[in-house]
Coordinates of C-alpha atoms and ligand atoms in Angstrom, one line a residue:
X1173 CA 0.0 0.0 0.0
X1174 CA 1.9 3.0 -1.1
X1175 CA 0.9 6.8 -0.4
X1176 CA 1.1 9.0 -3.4
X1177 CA 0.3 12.6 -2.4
X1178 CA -0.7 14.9 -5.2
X1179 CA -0.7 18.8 -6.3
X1180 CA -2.7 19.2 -9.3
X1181 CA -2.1 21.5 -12.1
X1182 CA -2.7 21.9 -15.8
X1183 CA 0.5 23.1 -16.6
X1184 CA 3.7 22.0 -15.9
X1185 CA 7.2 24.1 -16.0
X1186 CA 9.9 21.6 -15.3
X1187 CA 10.8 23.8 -12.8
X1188 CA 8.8 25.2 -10.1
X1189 CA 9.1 28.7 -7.8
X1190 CA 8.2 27.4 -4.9
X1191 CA 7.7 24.4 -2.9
X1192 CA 4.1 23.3 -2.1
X1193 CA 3.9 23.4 1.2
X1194 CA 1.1 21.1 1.9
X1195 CA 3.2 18.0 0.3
X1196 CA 5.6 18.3 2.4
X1197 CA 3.6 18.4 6.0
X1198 CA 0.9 15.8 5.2
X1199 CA 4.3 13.6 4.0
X1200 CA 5.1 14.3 7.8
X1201 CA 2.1 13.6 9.3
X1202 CA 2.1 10.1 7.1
X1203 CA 2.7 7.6 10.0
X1204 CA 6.4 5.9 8.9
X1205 CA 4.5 2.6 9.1
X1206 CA 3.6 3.3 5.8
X1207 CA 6.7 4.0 4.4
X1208 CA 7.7 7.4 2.5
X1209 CA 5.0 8.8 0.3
X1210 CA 5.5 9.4 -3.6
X1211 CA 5.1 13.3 -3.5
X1212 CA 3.9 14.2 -7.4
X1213 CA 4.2 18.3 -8.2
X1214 CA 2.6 19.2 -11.1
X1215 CA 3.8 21.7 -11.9
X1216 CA 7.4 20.4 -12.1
X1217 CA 5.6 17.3 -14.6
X1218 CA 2.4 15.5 -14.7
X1219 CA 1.8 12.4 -12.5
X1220 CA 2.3 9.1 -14.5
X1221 CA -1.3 7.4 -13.8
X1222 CA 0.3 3.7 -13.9
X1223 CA 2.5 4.3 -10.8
X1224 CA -0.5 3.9 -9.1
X1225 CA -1.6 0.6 -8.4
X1226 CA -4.9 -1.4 -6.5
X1227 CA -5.0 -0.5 -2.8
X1228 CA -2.4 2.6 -2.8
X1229 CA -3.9 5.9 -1.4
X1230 CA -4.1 8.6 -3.7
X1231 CA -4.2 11.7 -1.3
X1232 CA -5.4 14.9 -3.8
X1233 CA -5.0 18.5 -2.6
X1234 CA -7.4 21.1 -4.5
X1235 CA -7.9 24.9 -4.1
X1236 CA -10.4 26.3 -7.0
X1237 CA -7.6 27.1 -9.7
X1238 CA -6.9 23.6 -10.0
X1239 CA -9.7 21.4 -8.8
X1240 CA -10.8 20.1 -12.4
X1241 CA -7.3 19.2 -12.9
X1242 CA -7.6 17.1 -9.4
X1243 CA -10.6 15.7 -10.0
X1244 CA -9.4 14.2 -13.7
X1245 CA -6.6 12.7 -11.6
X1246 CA -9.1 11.8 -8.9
X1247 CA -11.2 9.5 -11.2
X1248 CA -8.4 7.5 -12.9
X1249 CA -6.3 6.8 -9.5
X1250 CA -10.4 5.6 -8.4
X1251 CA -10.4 3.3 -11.8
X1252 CA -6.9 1.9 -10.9
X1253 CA -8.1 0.6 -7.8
X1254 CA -6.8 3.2 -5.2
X1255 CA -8.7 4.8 -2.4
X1256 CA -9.0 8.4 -3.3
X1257 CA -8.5 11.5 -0.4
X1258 CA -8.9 15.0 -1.0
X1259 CA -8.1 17.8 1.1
X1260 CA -7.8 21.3 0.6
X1261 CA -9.2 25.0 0.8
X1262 CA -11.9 24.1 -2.6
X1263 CA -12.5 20.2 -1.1
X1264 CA -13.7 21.7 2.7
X1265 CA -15.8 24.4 0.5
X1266 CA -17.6 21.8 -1.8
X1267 CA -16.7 18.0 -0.5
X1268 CA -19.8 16.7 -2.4
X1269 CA -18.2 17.6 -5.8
X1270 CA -14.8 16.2 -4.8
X1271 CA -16.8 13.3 -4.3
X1272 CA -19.5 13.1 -7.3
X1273 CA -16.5 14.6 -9.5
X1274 CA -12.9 13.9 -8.8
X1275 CA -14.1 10.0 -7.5
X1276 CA -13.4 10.7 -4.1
X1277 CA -13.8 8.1 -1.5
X1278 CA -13.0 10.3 1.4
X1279 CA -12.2 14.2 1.6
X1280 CA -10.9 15.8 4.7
X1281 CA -12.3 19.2 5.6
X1282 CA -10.0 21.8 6.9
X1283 CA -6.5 21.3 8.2
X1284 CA -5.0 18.0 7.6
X1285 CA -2.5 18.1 10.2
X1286 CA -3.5 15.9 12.6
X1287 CA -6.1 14.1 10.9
X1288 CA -4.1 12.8 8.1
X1289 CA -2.6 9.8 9.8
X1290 CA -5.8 8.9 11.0
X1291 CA -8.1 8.9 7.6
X1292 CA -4.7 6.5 6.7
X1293 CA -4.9 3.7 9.3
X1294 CA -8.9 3.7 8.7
X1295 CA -8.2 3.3 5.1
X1296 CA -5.5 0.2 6.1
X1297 CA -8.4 -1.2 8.6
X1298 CA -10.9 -1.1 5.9
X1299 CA -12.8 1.1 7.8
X1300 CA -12.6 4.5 5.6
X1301 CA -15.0 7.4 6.7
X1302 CA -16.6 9.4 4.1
X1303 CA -15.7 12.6 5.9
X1304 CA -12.6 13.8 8.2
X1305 CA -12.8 17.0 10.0
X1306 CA -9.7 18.5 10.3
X1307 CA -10.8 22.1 12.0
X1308 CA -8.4 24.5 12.8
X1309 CA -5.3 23.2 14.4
X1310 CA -3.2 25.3 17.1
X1311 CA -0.1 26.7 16.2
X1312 CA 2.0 24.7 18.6
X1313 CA 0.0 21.0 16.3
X1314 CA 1.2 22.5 12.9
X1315 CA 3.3 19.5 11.4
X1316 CA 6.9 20.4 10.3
X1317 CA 7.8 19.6 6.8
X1318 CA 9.5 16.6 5.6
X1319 CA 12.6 18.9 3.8
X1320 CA 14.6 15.4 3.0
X1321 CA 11.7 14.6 0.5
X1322 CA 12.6 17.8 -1.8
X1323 CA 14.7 17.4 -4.7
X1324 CA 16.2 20.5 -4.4
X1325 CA 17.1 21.3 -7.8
X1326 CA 13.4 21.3 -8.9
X1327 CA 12.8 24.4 -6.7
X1328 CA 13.7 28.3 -6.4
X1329 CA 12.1 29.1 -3.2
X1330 CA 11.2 26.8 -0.5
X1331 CA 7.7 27.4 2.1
X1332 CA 7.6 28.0 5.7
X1333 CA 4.8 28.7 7.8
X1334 CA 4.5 31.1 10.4
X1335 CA 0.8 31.9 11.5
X1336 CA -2.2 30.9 10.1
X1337 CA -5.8 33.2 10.3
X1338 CA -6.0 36.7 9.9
X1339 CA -8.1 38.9 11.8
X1340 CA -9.4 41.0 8.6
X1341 CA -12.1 40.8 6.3
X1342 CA -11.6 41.7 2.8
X1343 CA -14.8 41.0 0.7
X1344 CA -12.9 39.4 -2.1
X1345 CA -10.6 36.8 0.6
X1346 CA -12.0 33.2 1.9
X1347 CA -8.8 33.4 4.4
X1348 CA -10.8 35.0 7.6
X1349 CA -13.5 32.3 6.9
X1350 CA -11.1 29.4 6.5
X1351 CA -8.2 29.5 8.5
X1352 CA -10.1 32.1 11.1
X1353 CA -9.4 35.2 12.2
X1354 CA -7.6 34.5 15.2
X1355 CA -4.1 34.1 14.4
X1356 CA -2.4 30.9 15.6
X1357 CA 0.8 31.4 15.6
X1358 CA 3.7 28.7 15.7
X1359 CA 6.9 28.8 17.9
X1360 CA 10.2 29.9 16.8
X1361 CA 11.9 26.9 17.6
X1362 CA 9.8 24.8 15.3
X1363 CA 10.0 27.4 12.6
X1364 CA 13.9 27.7 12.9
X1365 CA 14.3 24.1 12.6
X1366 CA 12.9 23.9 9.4
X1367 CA 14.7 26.8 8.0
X1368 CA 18.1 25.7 9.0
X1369 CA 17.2 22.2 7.7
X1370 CA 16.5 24.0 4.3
X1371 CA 19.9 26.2 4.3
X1372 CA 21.6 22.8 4.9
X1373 CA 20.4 21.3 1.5
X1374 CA 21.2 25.0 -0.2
X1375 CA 17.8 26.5 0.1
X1376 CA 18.5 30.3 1.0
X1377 CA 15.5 31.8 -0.1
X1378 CA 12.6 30.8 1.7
X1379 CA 8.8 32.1 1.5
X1380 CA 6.9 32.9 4.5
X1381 CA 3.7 31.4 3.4
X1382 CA 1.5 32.9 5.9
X1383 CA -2.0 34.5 5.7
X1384 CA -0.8 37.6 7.3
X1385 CA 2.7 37.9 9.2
X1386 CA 1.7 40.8 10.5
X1387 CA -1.2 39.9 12.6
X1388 CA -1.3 42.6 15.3
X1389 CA -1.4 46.1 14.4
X1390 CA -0.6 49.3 16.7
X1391 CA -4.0 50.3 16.1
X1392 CA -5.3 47.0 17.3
X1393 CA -3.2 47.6 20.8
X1394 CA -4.0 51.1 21.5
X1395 CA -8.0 50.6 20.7
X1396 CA -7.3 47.2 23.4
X1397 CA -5.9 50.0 26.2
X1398 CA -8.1 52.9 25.2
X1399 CA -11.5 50.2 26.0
X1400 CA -9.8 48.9 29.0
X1401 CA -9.8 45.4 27.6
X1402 CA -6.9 43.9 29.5
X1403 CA -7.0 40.2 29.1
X1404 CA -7.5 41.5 25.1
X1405 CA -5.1 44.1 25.4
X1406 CA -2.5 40.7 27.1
X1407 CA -3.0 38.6 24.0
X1408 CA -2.0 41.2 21.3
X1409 CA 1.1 41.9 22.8
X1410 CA 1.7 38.3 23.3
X1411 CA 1.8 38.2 19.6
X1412 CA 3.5 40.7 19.3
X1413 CA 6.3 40.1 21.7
X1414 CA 6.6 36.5 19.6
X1415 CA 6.5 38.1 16.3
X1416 CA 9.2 40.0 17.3
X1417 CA 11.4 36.6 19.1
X1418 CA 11.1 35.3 15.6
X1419 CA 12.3 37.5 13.7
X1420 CA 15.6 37.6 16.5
X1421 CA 16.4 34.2 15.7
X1422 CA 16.2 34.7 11.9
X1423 CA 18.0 37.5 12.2
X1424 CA 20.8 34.9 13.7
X1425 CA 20.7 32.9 10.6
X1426 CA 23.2 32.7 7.7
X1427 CA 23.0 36.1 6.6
X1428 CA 23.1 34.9 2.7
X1429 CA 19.3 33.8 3.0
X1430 CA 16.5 35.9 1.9
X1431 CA 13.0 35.8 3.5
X1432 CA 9.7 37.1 2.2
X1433 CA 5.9 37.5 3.2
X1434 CA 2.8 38.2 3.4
X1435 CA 1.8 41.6 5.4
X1436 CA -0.9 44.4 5.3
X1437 CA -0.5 47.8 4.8
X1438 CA -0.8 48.9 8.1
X1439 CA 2.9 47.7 8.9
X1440 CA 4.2 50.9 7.3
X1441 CA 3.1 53.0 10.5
X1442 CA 5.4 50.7 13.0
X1443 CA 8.8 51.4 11.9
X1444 CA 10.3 48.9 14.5
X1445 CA 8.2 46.2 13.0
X1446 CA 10.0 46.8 9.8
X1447 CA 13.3 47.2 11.1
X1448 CA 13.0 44.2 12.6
X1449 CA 11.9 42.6 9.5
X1450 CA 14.8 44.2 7.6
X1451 CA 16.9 43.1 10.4
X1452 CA 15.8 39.1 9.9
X1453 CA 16.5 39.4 6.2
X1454 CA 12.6 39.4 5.3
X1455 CA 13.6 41.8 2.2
X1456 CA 10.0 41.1 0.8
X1457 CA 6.6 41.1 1.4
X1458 CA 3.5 41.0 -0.9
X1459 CA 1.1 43.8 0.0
X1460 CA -2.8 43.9 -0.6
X1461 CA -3.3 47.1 -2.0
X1462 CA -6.1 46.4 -4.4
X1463 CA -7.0 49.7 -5.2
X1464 CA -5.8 53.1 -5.7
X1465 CA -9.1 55.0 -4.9
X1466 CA -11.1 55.5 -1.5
X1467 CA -14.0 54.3 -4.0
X1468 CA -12.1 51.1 -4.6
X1469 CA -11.0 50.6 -1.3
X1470 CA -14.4 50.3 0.3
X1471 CA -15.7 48.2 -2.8
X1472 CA -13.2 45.5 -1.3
X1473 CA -14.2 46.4 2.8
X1474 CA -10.6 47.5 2.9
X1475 CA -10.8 51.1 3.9
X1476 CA -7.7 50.2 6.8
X1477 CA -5.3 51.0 3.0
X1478 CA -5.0 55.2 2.2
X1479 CA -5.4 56.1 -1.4
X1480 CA -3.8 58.8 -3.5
X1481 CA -0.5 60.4 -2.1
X1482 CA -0.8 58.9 1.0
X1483 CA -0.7 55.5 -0.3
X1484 CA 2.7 56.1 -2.6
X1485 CA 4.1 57.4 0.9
X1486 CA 3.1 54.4 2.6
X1487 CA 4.6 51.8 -0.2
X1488 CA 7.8 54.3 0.3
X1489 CA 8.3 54.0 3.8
X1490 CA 9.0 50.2 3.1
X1491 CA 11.6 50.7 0.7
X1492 CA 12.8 53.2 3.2
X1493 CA 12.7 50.7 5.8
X1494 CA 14.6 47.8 3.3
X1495 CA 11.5 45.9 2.8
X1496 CA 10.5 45.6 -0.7
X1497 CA 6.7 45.1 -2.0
X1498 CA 5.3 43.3 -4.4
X1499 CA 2.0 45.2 -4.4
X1500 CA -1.1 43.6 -5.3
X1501 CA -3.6 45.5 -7.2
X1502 CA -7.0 44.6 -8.1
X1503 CA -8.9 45.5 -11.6
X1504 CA -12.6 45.2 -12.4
X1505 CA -13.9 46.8 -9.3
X1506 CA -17.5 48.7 -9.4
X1507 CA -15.6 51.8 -9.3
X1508 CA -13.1 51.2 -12.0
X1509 CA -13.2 53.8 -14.7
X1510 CA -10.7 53.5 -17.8
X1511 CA -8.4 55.9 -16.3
X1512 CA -7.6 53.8 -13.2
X1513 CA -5.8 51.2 -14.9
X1514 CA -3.3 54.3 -16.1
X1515 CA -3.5 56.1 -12.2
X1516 CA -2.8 52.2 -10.8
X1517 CA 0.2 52.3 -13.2
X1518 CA 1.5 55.2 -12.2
X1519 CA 1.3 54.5 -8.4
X1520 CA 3.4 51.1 -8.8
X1521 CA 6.1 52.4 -10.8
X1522 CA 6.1 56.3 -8.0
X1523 CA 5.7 54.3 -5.4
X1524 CA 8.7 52.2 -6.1
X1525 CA 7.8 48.9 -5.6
X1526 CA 9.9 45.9 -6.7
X1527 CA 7.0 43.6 -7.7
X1528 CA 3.5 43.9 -8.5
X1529 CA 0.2 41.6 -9.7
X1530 CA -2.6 43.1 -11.3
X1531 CA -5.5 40.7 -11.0
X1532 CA -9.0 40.9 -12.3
X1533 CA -11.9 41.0 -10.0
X1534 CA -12.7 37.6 -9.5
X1535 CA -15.5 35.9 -6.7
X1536 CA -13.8 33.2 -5.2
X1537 CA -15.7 30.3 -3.4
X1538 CA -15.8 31.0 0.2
X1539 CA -15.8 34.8 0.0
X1540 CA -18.2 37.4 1.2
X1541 CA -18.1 38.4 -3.1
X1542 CA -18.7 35.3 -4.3
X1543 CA -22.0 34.8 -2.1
X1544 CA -23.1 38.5 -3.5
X1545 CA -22.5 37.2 -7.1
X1546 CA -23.9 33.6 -6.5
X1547 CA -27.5 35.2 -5.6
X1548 CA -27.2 37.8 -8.0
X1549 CA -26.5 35.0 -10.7
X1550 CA -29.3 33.1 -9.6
X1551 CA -31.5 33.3 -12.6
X1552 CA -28.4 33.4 -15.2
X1553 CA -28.6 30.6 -17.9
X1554 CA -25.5 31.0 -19.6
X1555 CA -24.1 27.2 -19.9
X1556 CA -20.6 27.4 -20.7
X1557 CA -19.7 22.9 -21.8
X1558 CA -23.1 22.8 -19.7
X1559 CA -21.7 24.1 -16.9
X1560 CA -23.0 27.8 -15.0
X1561 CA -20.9 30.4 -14.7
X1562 CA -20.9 30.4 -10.9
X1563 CA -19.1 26.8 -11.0
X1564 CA -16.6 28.6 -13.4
X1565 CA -13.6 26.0 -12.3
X1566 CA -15.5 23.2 -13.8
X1567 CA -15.3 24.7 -17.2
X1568 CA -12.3 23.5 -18.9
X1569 CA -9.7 25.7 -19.1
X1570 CA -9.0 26.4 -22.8
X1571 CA -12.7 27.9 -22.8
X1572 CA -12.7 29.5 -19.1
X1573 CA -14.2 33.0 -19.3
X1574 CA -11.8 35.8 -17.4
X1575 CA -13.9 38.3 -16.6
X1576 CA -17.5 37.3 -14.6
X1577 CA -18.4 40.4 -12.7
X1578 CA -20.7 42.9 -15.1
X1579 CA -19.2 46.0 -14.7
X1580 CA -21.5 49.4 -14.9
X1581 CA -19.0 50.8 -17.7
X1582 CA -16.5 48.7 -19.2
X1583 CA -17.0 45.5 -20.9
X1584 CA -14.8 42.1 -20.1
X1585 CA -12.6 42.3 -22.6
X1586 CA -11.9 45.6 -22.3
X1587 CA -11.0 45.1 -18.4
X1588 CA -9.0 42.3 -19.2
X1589 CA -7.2 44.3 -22.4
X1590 CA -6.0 47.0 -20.0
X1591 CA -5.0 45.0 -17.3
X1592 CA -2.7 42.9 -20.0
X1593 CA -1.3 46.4 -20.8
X1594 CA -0.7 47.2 -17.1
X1595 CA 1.4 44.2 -16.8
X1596 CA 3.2 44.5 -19.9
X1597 CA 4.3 48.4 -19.3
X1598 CA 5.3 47.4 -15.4
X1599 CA 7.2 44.4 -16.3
X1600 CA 9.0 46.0 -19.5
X1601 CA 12.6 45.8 -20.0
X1602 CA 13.3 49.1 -19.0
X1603 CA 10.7 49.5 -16.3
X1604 CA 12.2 46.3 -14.6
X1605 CA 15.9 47.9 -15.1
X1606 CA 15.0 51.0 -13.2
X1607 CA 13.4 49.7 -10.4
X1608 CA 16.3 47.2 -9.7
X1609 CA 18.8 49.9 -8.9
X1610 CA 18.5 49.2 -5.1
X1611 CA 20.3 45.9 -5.8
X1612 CA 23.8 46.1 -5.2
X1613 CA 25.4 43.1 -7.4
X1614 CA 25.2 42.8 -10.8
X1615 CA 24.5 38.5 -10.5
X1616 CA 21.4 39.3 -7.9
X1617 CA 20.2 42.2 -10.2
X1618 CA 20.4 39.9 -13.1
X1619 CA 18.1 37.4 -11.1
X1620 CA 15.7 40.1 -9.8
X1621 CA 15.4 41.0 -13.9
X1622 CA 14.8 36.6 -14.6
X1623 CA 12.3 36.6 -11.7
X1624 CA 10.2 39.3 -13.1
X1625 CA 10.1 38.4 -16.2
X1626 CA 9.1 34.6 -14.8
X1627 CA 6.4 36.3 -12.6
X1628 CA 5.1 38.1 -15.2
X1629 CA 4.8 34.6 -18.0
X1630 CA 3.6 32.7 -15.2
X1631 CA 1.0 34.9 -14.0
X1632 CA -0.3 37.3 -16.9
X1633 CA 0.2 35.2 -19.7
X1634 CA -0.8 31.5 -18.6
X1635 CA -3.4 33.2 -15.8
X1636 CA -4.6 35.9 -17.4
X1637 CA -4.7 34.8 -21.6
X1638 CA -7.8 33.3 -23.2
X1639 CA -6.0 31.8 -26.4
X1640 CA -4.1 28.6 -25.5
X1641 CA -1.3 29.4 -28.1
X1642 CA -0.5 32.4 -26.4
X1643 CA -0.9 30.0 -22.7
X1644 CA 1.6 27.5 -24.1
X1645 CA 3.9 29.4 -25.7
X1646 CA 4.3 31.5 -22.3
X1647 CA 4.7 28.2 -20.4
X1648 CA 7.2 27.7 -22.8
X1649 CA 9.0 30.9 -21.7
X1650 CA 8.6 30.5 -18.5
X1651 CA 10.2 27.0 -18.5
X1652 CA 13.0 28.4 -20.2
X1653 CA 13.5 31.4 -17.6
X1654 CA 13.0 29.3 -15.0
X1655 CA 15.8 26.9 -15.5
X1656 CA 18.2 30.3 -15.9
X1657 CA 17.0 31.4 -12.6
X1658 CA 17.5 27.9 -10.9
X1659 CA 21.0 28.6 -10.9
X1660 CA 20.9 32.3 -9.7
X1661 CA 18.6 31.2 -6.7
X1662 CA 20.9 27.9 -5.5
X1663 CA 23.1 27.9 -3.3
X1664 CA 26.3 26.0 -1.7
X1665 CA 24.8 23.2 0.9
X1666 CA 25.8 23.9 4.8
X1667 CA 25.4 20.3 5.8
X1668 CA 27.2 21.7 9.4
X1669 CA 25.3 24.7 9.9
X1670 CA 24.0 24.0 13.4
X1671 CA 20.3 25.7 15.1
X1672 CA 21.2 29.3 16.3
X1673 CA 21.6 30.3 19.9
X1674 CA 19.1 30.9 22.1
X1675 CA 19.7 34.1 23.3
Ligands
SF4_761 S1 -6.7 39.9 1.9 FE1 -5.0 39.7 3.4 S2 -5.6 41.2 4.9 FE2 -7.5 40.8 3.8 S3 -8.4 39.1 4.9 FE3 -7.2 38.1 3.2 S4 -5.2 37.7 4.3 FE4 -6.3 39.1 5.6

């Protein structure tokens, strides 16, 4: 009985940016009884379907990009015999289509941490449950990572969590609803473990795949004293304080490695938050700031983010602080006029910020937009391959529609023609040039130039194009790049390095 554990996607590139995380810990929580599981990335190359034999587990993990791809696998591991699993952000959402779809025998429903081994042993004992609840599992029960499973050439960055939860609630964001909005944080030790496990085998860039690393604002403390609260006022400085132990011991690490995350806006108005973040080598983080207009802003419920001049000195005071953004911008909101796509433009490139990702306004299962749009599709007929518009992932790919929200003045193709522009100008040659002029050597400013371009063919080209020429021709591209930047992102293995000191 061999486990194969499996991250579905319709394209592969050879070479991938960044570990999935999710292999990795459910490979961990796989009791050794059952041996080492057969972790299959897609995206580095499709799963061969005859590895899988009569009796294996096939354990299937889906968010909504990919879950027609999973279920496809889903059905033929179910033909060859194998009980089927899925698991996942889209399986907790909809577990009846993992299982009237993708042939699934069992699907666990939230985090697989601790219910993993579990769902295996029943499937040993014959005794298989239909459903496994997962919940929410406390920072101190996340699993570590199995890091002597990765082939390490295959990736650029490798994944480390931090916190899971976030205590906002953007309308266009299912992570408050799944993971929570109480952050549960994990302990440094644990965290540092991994990461010097991964700078052993040469990893030196690692992500900080959290929902939010910055989970406790100054705002959120000084409303806590100003009501009194103490026990709430206790907690958030608890979080605080350990937010702050982290990043100490990363700052103790090999200084060669390079950290990045995900933080709100609000970090910019706690300059020792950054510093410290400077000071641990976090040099990136991505940065929700969706829109550039007060209107836009409270389309999304994210008033928190300034607009206008404010925000350009906002995305400043990170570069100022050493902390570079990849800002996240969001197009196709009611508000949207055609001069926004230019204004949004022009904030990313005055603002200075080393990345950014233009997406289109897109309802996404298990967000407070996607219920608006569901009801206000309710009498909508449009059958796309006889499938509705609001189960949009089970169309195939090759004719997925881009655009779904109706927008009071522009039409979809028009939305998604400008955004295709906006990409095209910010990740240009001499656009990418300029705004690497921070970096110091000319072999890490030749990588930041291959990363962008790589971002920009995997994203904006296979994401964002209709024609499927155009999708593999990109993927194509980004292959290419890719294997360029393998070598610019490796790094000589420190099979000594040994767990800093505590202080
Ligand atoms: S978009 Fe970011 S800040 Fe908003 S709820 Fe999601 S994780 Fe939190």
């Amino acid at each position: 009985m061999k486990v194969h554990l499996i991250n579905p996607s319709h394209v592969s590139f050879g070479t991938a940016v960044i570990t999935p995380r999710w292999l990795f810990v459910l490979a961990s929580a796989t009791p050794p009884s059952f041996g080492d599981p057969v972790l299959i990335d897609e995206t580095l190359s499709p799963v061969v379907i005859d590895s899988i034999h009569q009796g294996d587990v096939v354990g299937i993990g889906i968010h909504t990009g990919n879950a027609l791809r999973g279920y496809e696998i889903g059905k033929l591991a179910r033909e060859r015999g194998a009980q089927v699993i899925f698991g996942g952000i889209h399986a907790t959402l909809y577990p009846e289509e993992s299982r009237q779809l993708g042939g699934a025998h069992a699907v666990v429903l939230g985090d697989g941490d601790i219910v993993w081994p579990k769902a295996l042993q029943d499937c040993r004992n014959g005794k298989l449950q239909p459903t496994y609840l997962g919940g929410r599992v406390e920072g101190a029960d996340f699993q570590p990572a199995r890091w002597d499973l990765v082939e390490r050439k295959n990736y650029m960055w490798a994944s480390v969590q931090t916190v899971r939860g976030c205590p906002k609630h953007c309308s266009f964001c299912s992570v408050w609803k799944t993971d929570g909005q109480r952050p549960r944080q994990r302990a440094s030790d644990s965290v540092i473990g991994e990461i010097v496990h991964l700078r052993r085998l040469g990893f030196r860039y690692v992500l900080l795949a959290d929902d939010n690393f910055y989970p406790v604002t100054l705002t959120d403390i000084a409303l806590a004293r100003k009501q009194g609260h103490l026990q709430r006022l206790q907690e958030l400085e608890a979080l605080r304080a350990e937010r702050f132990e982290l990043m100490d011991c990363l700052s103790r690490l090999p200084a060669d490695m390079v950290f990045f995350t995900q933080i709100t806006m609000e970090a910019a108005e706690d300059p020792a938050f950054l510093d410290a973040m400077a000071k641990a080598n976090i040099r990136g983080a991505l940065v929700g700031v969706e829109s550039v207009t007060p209107e836009g802003l409270k389309d999304v419920y994210k008033d928190f983010n300034d607009a206008g001049e404010n925000l350009v000195a906002r995305l400043q005071t990170f570069r100022r602080h050493n902390v570079h953004v990849l800002g996240s911008f969001i197009f196709g909101l009611p508000s949207d006029r055609p001069e926004t796509f230019e204004a949004t433009a022009a904030v990313a490139q005055s603002a200075q910020i080393a990345f950014a990702q233009f997406v289109m306004l897109t309802p996404f299962p298990g967000t407070v937009d996607f219920a608006k749009w569901e009801k206000m599709m309710e009498g909508d007929l449009t059958r796309i391959s006889g499938v509705p518009l609001t189960r949009r992932w089970l169309i195939p790919q090759s004719v997925r529609p881009k655009v779904y929200w109706p927008h009071p003045v522009m039409s979809a193709e028009e939305i998604s023609r400008r955004t295709q522009e906006v990409w095209d100008r910010f990740y240009s040659f001499k656009f990418i040039w300029k705004r690497s002029d921070f970096i110091k050597t000319f072999r890490s400013r030749l990588a930041f130039m291959l990363i962008s371009k790589l971002y920009r063919q995997m994203y904006a080209n296979t994401g964002l194009a209709t024609d499927s020429a155009r999708v593999k021709r990109s993927a194509r591209w980004a292959r290419w790049i890719a294997k360029a930047c393998r070598y610019l992102f490796s790094a000589r293995p420190m099979p000594e390095l040994a767990l800093p000191d505590a202080n």
